[in-house]
Short mmCIF file of C-alpha atoms in Angstrom, two decimals:
data_model
loop_
_atom_site.label_atom_id
_atom_site.label_comp_id
_atom_site.label_asym_id
_atom_site.label_seq_id
_atom_site.Cartn_x
_atom_site.Cartn_y
_atom_site.Cartn_z
CA TYR A 1 -5.59 -23.29 18.69
CA LEU A 2 -7.76 -20.48 19.73
CA SER A 3 -8.17 -22.22 22.93
CA LYS A 4 -7.00 -25.37 23.64
CA PHE A 5 -8.87 -25.86 27.01
CA LEU A 6 -12.16 -25.19 25.27
CA ASP A 7 -11.12 -26.80 21.77
CA ILE A 8 -11.49 -24.06 19.50
CA LYS A 9 -9.42 -23.82 16.54
CA PHE A 10 -8.55 -20.71 14.40
CA ALA A 11 -10.16 -22.56 11.39
CA GLU A 12 -13.60 -22.96 13.31
CA VAL A 13 -13.55 -19.18 13.81
CA PRO A 14 -15.86 -17.40 11.06
CA ASN A 15 -14.83 -14.05 9.36
CA GLY A 16 -16.46 -10.60 9.94
CA LEU A 17 -18.37 -9.58 12.99
CA SER A 18 -19.61 -13.29 13.79
CA ALA A 19 -16.17 -13.81 15.10
CA PHE A 20 -16.84 -11.76 18.04
CA SER A 21 -19.18 -14.36 19.38
CA LYS A 22 -16.69 -17.04 19.05
CA VAL A 23 -13.94 -15.51 21.41
CA PRO A 24 -14.12 -17.11 24.85
CA SER A 25 -14.87 -14.68 27.81
CA LEU A 26 -11.16 -15.36 29.11
CA GLY A 27 -9.94 -14.36 25.68
CA TRP A 28 -11.61 -11.04 25.79
CA LEU A 29 -10.43 -10.53 29.63
CA GLN A 30 -6.74 -11.10 28.23
CA ILE A 31 -7.41 -8.47 25.51
CA VAL A 32 -9.00 -5.80 27.61
CA GLY A 33 -6.33 -6.52 30.44
CA PHE A 34 -3.39 -6.05 28.08
CA ALA A 35 -4.71 -2.81 26.63
CA GLY A 36 -5.37 -1.67 30.20
CA ILE A 37 -1.86 -2.33 31.23
CA VAL A 38 -0.60 -0.54 28.07
CA GLU A 39 -2.87 2.43 28.79
CA LEU A 40 -1.74 2.46 32.38
CA ASN A 41 2.06 2.14 31.90
CA VAL A 42 3.01 3.57 28.74
CA TYR A 43 0.22 6.05 27.69
CA ASN A 44 -0.45 7.49 31.14
CA GLU A 45 0.88 11.18 30.68
CA GLN A 46 0.37 13.94 28.18
CA VAL A 47 3.44 15.90 26.97
CA ASN A 48 2.91 19.96 26.54
CA ASP A 49 -0.52 19.38 27.53
CA GLU A 50 -1.51 18.06 23.72
CA PRO A 51 -4.31 15.55 23.62
CA GLY A 52 -2.88 12.32 22.24
CA ASN A 53 0.77 13.28 22.65
CA TYR A 54 2.06 11.01 25.00
CA GLY A 55 5.76 11.41 24.06
CA ALA A 56 6.03 7.54 23.35
CA GLY A 57 6.71 8.26 19.59
CA PHE A 58 5.85 5.71 16.62
CA LEU A 59 4.69 2.32 18.16
CA GLY A 60 5.94 3.36 21.72
CA LEU A 61 9.49 3.17 20.43
CA ARG A 62 10.78 6.62 22.18
CA SER A 63 9.73 5.25 25.68
CA ILE A 64 12.37 2.41 25.34
CA GLY A 65 14.91 4.60 23.76
CA PHE A 66 14.74 3.68 20.05
CA MET A 67 13.63 7.10 18.64
CA ASN A 68 14.89 10.71 18.05
CA ALA A 69 13.38 13.62 19.73
CA GLY A 70 10.65 14.30 17.03
CA ILE A 71 10.00 17.05 14.65
CA SER A 72 11.36 20.37 15.72
CA ASP A 73 9.95 22.70 12.90
CA PRO A 74 6.42 23.47 14.47
CA GLU A 75 4.94 24.06 10.94
CA VAL A 76 6.07 20.73 9.47
CA ARG A 77 4.93 19.17 12.92
CA LYS A 78 1.35 20.98 12.34
CA LYS A 79 1.12 19.70 8.71
CA LYS A 80 1.95 16.15 9.74
CA LEU A 81 -0.35 15.92 12.88
CA ASN A 82 -3.14 17.19 10.36
CA ALA A 83 -2.44 14.69 7.88
CA GLU A 84 -2.54 12.10 10.69
CA LEU A 85 -5.54 13.21 11.94
CA ALA A 86 -7.20 13.12 8.43
CA ASN A 87 -5.92 9.53 7.94
CA GLY A 88 -7.32 8.45 11.12
CA ARG A 89 -10.75 9.85 10.34
CA LEU A 90 -10.65 8.13 6.91
CA ALA A 91 -9.68 4.80 8.53
CA MET A 92 -12.51 5.05 11.28
CA PHE A 93 -15.01 5.71 8.22
CA ALA A 94 -13.57 2.87 6.28
CA ILE A 95 -13.90 0.43 9.23
CA ILE A 96 -17.23 1.55 9.88
CA GLY A 97 -18.35 0.95 6.17
CA MET A 98 -16.81 -2.64 6.41
CA PHE A 99 -18.82 -3.16 9.50
CA PHE A 100 -21.94 -2.17 7.80
CA GLN A 101 -21.13 -4.38 4.80
CA ASP A 102 -20.44 -7.39 7.06
CA GLY A 103 -23.79 -6.60 8.70
CA LEU A 104 -25.51 -6.64 5.41
CA THR A 105 -23.90 -9.46 3.43
CA GLY A 106 -22.31 -11.48 6.13
CA SER A 107 -18.68 -10.63 4.48
CA ALA A 108 -16.70 -7.55 5.20
CA TRP A 109 -14.59 -8.35 1.86
CA GLY A 110 -17.40 -9.18 -0.63
CA ASP A 111 -17.26 -11.94 -3.12
CA TRP A 112 -14.94 -11.09 -5.89
CA ALA A 113 -16.32 -13.82 -7.99
CA ASN A 114 -19.31 -11.98 -8.49
CA TYR A 115 -17.09 -9.02 -10.35
#
């Protein structure tokens, strides 16, 4: 169940952008509330005045003690941060393309039977 109280099952939720309208408002409140708690409690300060550097490491594991201190060589660190930035921009471009495709065709994945 997506919501047992409202009797909404996952099988009844369509794919793509039309799924947004099927999530109950309390579900959206839970999602936004959880994101807000993480934002305020985990990602609430910057390290070395670097935008996006919260000192939490990969998946926030450094904040709970599961990771090392990070990359010490500044050139390697700069190269990896630039690669991460480029990959993030590519991912944003790709998801916007999928949103556009879903808005036009009703399917973000396409119908592979047509190819």
